[in-house]
PDB file of C-alpha atoms and ligand atoms in Angstrom:
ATOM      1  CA  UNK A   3     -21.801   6.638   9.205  1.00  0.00           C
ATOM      2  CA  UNK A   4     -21.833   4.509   5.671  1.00  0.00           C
ATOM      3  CA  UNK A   5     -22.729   4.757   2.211  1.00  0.00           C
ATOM      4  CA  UNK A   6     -22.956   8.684   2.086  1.00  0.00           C
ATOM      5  CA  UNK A   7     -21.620  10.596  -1.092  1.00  0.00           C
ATOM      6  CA  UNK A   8     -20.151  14.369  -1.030  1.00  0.00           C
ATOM      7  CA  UNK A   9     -20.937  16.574  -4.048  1.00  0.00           C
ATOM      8  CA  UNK A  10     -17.840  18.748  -5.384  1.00  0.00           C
ATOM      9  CA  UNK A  11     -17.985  21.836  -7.013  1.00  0.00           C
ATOM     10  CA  UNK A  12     -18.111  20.633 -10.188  1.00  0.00           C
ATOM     11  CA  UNK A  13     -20.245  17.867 -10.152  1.00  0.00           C
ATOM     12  CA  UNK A  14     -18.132  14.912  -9.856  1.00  0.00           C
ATOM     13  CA  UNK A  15     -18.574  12.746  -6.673  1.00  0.00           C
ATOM     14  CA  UNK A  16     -16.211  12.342  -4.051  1.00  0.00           C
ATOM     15  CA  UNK A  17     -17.458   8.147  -2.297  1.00  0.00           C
ATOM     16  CA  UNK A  18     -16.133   8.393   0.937  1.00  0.00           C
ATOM     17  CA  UNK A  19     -17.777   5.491   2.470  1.00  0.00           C
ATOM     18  CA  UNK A  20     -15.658   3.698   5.556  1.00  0.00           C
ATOM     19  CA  UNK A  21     -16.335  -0.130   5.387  1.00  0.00           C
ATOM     20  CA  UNK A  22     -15.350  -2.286   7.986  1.00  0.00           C
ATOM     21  CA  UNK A  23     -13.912  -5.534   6.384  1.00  0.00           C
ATOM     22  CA  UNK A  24     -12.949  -7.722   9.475  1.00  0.00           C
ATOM     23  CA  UNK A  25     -12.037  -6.204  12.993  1.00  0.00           C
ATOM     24  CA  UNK A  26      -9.041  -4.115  12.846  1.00  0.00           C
ATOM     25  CA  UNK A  27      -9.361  -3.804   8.866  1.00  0.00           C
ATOM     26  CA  UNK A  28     -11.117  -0.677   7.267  1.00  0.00           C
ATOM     27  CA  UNK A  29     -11.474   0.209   4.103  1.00  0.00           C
ATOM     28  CA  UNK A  30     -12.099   3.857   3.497  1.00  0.00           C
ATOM     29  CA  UNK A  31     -13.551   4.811  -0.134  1.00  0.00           C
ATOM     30  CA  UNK A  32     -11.773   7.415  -2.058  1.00  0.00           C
ATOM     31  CA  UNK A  33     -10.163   8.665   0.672  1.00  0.00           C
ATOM     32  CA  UNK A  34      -7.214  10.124  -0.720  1.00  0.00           C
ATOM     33  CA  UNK A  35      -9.309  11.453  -3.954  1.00  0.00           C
ATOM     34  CA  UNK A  36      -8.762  14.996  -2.954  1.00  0.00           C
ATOM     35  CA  UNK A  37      -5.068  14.595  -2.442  1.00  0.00           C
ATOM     36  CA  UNK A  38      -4.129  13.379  -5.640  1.00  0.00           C
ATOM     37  CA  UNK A  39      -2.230  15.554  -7.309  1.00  0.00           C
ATOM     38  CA  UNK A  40       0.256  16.422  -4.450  1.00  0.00           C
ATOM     39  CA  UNK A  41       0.480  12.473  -3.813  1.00  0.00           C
ATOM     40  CA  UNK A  42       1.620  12.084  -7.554  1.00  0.00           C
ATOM     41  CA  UNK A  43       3.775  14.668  -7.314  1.00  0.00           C
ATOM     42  CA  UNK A  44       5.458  13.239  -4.351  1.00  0.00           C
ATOM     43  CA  UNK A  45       5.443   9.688  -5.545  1.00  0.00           C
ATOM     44  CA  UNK A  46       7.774  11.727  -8.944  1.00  0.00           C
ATOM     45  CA  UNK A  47      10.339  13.238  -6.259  1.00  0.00           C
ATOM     46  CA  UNK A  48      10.958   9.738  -4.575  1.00  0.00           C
ATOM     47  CA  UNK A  49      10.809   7.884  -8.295  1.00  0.00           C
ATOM     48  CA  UNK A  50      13.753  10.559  -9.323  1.00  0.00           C
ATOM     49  CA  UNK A  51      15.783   9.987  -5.861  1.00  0.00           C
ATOM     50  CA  UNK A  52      15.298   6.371  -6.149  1.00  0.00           C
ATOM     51  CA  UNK A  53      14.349   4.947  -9.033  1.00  0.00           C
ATOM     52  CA  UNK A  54      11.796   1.784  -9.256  1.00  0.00           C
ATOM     53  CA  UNK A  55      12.778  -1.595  -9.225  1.00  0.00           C
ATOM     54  CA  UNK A  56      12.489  -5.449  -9.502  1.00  0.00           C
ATOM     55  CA  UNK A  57      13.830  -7.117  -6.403  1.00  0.00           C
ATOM     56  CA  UNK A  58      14.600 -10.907  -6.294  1.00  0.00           C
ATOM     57  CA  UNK A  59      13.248 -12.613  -3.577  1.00  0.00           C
ATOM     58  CA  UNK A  60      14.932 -15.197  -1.325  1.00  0.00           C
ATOM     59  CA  UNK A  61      14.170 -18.079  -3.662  1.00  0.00           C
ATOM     60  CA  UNK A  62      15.690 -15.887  -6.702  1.00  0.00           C
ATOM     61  CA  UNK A  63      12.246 -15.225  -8.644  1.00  0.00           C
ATOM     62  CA  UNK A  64      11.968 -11.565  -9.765  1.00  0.00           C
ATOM     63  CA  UNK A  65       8.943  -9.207  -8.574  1.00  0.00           C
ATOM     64  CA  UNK A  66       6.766  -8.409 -11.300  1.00  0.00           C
ATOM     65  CA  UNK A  67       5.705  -5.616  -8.937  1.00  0.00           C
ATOM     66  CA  UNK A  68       8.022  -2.809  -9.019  1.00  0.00           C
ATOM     67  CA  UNK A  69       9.099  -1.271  -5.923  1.00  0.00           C
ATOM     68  CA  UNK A  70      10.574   2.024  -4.363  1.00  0.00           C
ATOM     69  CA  UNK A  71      10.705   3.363  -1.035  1.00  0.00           C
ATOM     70  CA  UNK A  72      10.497   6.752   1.011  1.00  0.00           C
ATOM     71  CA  UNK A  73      10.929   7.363   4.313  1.00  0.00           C
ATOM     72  CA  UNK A  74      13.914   6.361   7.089  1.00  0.00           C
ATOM     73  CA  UNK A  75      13.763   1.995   6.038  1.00  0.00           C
ATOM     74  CA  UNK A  76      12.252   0.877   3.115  1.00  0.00           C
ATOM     75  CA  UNK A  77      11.583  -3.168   2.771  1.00  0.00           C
ATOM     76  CA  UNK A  78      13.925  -4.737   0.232  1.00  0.00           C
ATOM     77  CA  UNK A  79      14.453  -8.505  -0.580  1.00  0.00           C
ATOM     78  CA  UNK A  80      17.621  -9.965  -2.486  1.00  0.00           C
ATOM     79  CA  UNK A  81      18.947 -13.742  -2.381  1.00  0.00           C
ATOM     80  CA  UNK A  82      20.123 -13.162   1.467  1.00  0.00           C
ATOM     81  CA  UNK A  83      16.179 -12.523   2.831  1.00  0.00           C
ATOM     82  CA  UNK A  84      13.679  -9.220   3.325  1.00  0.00           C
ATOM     83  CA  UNK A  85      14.940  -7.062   5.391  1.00  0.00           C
ATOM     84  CA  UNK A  86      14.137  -3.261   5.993  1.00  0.00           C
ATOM     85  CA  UNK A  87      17.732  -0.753   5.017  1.00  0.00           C
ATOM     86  CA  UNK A  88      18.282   2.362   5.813  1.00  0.00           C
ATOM     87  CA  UNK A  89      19.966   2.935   2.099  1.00  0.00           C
ATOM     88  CA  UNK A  90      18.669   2.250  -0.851  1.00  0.00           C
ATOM     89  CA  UNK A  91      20.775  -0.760  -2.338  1.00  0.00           C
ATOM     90  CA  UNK A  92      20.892   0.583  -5.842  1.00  0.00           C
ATOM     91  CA  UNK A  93      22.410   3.802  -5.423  1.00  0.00           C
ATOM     92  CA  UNK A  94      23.789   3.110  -1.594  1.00  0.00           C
ATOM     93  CA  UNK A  95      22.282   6.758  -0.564  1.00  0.00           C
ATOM     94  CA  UNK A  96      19.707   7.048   1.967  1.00  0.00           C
ATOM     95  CA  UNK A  97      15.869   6.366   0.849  1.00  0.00           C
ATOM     96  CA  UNK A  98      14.239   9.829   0.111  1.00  0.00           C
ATOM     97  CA  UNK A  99      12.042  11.307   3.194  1.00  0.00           C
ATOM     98  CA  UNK A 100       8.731  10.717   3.633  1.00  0.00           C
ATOM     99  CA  UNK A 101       7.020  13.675   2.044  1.00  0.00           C
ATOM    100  CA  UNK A 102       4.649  15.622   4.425  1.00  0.00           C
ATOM    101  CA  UNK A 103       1.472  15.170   1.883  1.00  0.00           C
ATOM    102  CA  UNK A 104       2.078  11.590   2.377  1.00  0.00           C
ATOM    103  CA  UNK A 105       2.602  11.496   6.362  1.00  0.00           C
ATOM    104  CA  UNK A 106      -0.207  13.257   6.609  1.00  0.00           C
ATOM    105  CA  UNK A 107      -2.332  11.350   4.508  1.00  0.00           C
ATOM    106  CA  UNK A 108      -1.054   7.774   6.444  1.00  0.00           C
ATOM    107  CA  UNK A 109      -1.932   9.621   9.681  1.00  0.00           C
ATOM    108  CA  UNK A 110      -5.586  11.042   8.988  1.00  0.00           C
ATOM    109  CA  UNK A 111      -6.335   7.740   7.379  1.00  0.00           C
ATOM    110  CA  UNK A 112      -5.321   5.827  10.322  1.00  0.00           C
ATOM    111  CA  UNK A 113      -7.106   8.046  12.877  1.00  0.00           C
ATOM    112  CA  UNK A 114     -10.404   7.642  10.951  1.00  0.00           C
ATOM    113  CA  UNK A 115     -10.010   3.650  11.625  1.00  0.00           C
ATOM    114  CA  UNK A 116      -9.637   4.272  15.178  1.00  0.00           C
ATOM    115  CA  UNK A 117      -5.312   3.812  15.198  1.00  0.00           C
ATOM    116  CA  UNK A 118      -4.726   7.484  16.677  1.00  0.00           C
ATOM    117  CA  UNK A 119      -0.791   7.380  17.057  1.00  0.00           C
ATOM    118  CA  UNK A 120       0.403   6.268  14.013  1.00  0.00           C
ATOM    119  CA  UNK A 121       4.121   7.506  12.986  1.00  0.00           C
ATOM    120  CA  UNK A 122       5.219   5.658  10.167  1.00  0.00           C
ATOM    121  CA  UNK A 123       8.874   5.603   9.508  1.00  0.00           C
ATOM    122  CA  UNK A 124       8.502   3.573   6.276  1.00  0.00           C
ATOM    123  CA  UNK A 125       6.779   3.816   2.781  1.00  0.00           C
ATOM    124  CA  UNK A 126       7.062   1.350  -0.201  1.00  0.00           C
ATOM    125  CA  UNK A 127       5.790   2.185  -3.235  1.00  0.00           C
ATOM    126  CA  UNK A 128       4.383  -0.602  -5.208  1.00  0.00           C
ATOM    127  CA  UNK A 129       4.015   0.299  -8.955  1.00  0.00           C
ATOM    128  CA  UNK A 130       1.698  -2.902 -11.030  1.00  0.00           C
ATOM    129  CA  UNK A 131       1.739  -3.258 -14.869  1.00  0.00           C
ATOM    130  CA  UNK A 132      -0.652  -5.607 -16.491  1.00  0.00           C
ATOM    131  CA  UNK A 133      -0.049  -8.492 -15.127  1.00  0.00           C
ATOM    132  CA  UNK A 134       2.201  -7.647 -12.143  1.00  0.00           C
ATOM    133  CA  UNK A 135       0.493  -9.674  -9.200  1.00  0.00           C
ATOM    134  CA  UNK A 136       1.834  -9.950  -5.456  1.00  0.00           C
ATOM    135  CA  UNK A 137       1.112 -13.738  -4.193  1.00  0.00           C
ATOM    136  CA  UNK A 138      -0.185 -14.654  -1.062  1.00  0.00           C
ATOM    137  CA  UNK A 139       1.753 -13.029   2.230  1.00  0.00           C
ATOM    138  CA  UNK A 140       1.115 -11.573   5.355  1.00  0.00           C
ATOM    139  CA  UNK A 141       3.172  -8.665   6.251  1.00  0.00           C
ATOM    140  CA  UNK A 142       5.383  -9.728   8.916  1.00  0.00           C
ATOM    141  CA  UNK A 143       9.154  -8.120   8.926  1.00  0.00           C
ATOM    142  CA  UNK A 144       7.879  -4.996  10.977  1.00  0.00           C
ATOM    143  CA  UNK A 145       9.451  -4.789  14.450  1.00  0.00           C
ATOM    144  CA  UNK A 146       6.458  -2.993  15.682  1.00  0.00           C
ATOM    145  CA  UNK A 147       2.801  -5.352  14.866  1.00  0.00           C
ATOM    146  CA  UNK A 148       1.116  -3.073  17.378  1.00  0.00           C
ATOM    147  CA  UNK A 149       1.362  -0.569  14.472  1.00  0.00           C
ATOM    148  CA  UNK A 150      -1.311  -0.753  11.964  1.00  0.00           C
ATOM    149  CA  UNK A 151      -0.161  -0.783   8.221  1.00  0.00           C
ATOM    150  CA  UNK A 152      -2.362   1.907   5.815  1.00  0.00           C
ATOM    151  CA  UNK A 153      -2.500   1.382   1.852  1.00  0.00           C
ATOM    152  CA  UNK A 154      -3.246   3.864  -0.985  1.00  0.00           C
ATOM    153  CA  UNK A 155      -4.382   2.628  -4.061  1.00  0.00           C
ATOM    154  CA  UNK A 156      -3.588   4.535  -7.431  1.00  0.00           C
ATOM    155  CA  UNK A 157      -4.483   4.188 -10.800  1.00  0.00           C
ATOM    156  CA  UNK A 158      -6.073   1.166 -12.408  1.00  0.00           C
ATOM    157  CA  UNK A 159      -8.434  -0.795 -10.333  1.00  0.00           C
ATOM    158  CA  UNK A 160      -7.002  -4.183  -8.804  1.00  0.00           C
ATOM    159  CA  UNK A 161      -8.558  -6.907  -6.670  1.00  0.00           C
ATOM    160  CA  UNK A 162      -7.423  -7.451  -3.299  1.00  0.00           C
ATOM    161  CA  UNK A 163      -7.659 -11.190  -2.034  1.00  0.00           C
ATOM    162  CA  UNK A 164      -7.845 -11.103   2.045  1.00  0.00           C
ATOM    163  CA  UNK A 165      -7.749 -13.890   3.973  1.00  0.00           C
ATOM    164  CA  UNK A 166      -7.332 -15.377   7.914  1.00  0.00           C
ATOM    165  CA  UNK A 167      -4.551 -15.589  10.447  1.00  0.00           C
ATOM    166  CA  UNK A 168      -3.288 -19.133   8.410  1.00  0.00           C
ATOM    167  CA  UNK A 169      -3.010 -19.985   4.568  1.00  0.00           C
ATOM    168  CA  UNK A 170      -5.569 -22.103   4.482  1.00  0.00           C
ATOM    169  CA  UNK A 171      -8.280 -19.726   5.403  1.00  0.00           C
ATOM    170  CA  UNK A 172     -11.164 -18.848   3.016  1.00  0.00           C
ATOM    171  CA  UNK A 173     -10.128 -15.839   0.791  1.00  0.00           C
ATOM    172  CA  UNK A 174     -12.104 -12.769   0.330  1.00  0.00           C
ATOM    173  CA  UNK A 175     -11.570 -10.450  -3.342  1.00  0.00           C
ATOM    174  CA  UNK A 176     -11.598  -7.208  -2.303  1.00  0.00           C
ATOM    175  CA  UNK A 177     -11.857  -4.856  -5.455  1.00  0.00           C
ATOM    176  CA  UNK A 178      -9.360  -1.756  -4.657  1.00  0.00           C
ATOM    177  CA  UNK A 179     -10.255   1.305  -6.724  1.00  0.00           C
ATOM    178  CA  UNK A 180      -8.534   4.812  -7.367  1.00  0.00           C
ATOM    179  CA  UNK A 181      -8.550   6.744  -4.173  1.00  0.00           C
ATOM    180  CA  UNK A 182      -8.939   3.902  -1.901  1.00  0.00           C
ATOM    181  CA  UNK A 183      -7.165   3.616   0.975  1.00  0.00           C
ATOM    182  CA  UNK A 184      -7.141   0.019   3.281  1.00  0.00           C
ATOM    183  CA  UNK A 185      -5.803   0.493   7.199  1.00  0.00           C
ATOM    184  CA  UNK A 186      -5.497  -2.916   9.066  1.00  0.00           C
ATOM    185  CA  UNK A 187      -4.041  -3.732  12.040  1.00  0.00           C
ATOM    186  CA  UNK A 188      -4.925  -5.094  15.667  1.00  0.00           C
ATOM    187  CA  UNK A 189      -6.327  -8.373  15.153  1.00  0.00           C
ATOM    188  CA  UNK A 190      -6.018  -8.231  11.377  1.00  0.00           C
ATOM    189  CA  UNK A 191      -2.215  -7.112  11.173  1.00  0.00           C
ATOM    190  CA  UNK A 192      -1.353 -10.710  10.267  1.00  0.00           C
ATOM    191  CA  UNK A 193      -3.915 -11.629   7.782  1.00  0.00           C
ATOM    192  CA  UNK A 194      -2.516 -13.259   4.707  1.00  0.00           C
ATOM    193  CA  UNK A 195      -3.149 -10.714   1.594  1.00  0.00           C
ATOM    194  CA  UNK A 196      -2.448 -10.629  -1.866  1.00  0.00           C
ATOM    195  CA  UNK A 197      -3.086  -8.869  -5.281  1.00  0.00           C
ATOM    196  CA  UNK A 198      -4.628 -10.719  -8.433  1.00  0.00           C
ATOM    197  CA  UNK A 199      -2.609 -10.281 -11.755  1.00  0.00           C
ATOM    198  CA  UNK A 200      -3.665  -6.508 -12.932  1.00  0.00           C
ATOM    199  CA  UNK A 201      -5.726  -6.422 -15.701  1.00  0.00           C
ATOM    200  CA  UNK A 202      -5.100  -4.743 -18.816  1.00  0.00           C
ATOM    201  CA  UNK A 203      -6.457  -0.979 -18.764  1.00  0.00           C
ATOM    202  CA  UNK A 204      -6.183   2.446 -19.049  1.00  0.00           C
ATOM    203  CA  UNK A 205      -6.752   5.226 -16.022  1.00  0.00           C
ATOM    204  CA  UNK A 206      -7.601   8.738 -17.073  1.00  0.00           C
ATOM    205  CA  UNK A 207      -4.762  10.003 -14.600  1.00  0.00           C
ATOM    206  CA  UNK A 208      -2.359   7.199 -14.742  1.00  0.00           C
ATOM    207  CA  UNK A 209      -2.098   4.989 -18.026  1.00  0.00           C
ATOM    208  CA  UNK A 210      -1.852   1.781 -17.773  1.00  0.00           C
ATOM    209  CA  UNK A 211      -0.303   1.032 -14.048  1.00  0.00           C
ATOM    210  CA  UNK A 212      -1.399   0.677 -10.954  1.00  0.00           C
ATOM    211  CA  UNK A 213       0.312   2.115  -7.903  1.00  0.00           C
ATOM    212  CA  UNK A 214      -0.275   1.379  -4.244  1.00  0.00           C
ATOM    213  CA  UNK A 215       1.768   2.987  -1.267  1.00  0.00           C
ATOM    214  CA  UNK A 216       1.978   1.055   2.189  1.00  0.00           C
ATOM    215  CA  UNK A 217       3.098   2.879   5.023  1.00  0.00           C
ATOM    216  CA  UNK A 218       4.202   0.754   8.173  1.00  0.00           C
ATOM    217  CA  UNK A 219       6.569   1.245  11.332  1.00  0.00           C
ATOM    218  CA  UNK A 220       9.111  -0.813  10.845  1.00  0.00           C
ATOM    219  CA  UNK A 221      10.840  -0.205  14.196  1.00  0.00           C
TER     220      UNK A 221
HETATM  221  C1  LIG B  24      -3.976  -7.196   4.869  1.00  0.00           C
HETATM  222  N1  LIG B  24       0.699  -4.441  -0.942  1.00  0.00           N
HETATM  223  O1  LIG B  24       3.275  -4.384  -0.245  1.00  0.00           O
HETATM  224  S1  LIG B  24      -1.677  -3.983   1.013  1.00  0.00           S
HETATM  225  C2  LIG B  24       2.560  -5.234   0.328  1.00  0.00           C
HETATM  226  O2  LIG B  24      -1.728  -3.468  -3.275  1.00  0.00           O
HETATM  227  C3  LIG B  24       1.136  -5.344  -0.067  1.00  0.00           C
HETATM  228  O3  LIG B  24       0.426  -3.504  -3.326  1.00  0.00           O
HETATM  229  C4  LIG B  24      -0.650  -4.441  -1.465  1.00  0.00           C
HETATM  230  O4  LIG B  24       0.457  -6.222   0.377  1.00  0.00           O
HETATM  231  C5  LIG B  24      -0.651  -3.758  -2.788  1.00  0.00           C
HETATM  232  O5  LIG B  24       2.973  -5.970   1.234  1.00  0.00           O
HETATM  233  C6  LIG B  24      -1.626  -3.704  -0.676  1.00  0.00           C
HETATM  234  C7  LIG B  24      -3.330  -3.730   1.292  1.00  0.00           C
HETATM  235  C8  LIG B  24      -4.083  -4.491   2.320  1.00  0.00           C
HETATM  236  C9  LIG B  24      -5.375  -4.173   2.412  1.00  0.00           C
HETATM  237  C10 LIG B  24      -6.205  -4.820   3.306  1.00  0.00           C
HETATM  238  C11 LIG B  24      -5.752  -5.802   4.134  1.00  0.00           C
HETATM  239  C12 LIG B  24      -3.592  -5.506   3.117  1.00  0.00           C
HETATM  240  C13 LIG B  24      -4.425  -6.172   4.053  1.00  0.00           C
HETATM  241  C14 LIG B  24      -6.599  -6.457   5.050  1.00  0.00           C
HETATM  242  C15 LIG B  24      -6.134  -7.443   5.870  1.00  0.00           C
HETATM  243  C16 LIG B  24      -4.821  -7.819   5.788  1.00  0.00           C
HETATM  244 FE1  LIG B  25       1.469  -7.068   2.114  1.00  0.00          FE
END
């Protein structure tokens, strides 16, 4: 079913459409609206535990996304590659665990796009100020691409740019909103993706930031 809207309790709307975007890629509206509050919370226990920040990649350019992880891995890039690590390089301790709010969230999301058996072992936690833009990737250091790879979207709205299986291929902008949550995987696990530069803003929950947690199996 698509394009139906749930009434809460007070009034406000909760859009839980489910919108195919290519085959293997859904994107499920507001699907994480009534979870929130315990996702925020979570997202402060890893931020305390390990804090965010701006990895170098390969060529030696600095993110201007901010990054964390939780879970077993978490993805990290310095001058030597991207690589997933059991420790977080900053503070050599293990990443934080995966909270259960957000396991649970990953897993329910990925069952509603058809991917029944999905057990992350890996969260990063991608935090955008204005400006902060991820270039065009695909998502590719995973051990497992049979896995599908789920995305929250907090905060300020961004757009998404989705393309093919090669570089080349026609781009589609994708605009990601509070709530949102993206699962792809099967024949779109490889698509090259990327986020515009975030606009300047402020979100009645968040300020002015964006964050967006990806969940993957890494192994
Ligand atoms: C790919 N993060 O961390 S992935 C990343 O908003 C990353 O921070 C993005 O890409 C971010 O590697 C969100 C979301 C996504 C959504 C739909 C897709 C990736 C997709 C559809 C096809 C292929
Ligand atoms: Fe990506």
């Amino acid at each position: 079913m698509q394009g139906h809207t749930r009434d809460l309790f007070d009034g406000a709307s909760l859009d839980t459409r489910h919108e195919p975007l290519a085959p293997g890629a859904w994107l499920l509206h507001g699907f994480a609206l009534d979870k929130v509050t315990a996702v925020l919370a979570a997202i402060e226990d890893i931020r305390a535990a390990a804090a965010f920040r701006h990895l170098v990649t390969p060529g030696g350019f600095r993110m201007s996304v901010a990054m964390t992880n939780c879970g077993r891995l978490g993805w990290v890039s310095d001058r030597r590659g991207y690589r997933y690590a059991d420790c977080d390089p900053l503070s050599g301790r293990p990443w934080p665990p995966m909270p259960r709010v957000l396991l649970e969230l990953a897993q329910t999301a990925a069952q509603a796009a058809g991917f029944s058996d999905f057990d992350p072992d890996a969260c990063l936690v991608n935090r955008y100020e204005p400006g902060a833009r991820l270039t065009l990737h695909q998502d590719k250091d995973e051990g497992d691409l049979s896995a599908p790879i789920v995305s929250v979207s907090l905060g300020l709205p961004a757009t998404f740019l989705f393309g093919g299986d090669l570089r080349k291929d026609r781009q589609r902008r994708v605009p990601l909103q509070h709530g949102d949550v993206v699962v792809w995987g099967g024949p779109a696990r490889l698509h090259y993706h990327g986020v515009l530069a975030l606009k300047d803003g402020n979100h009645v929950v968040l300020g002015s930031q964006r964050l967006n947690l990806t969940f993957r199996r890494a192994t």
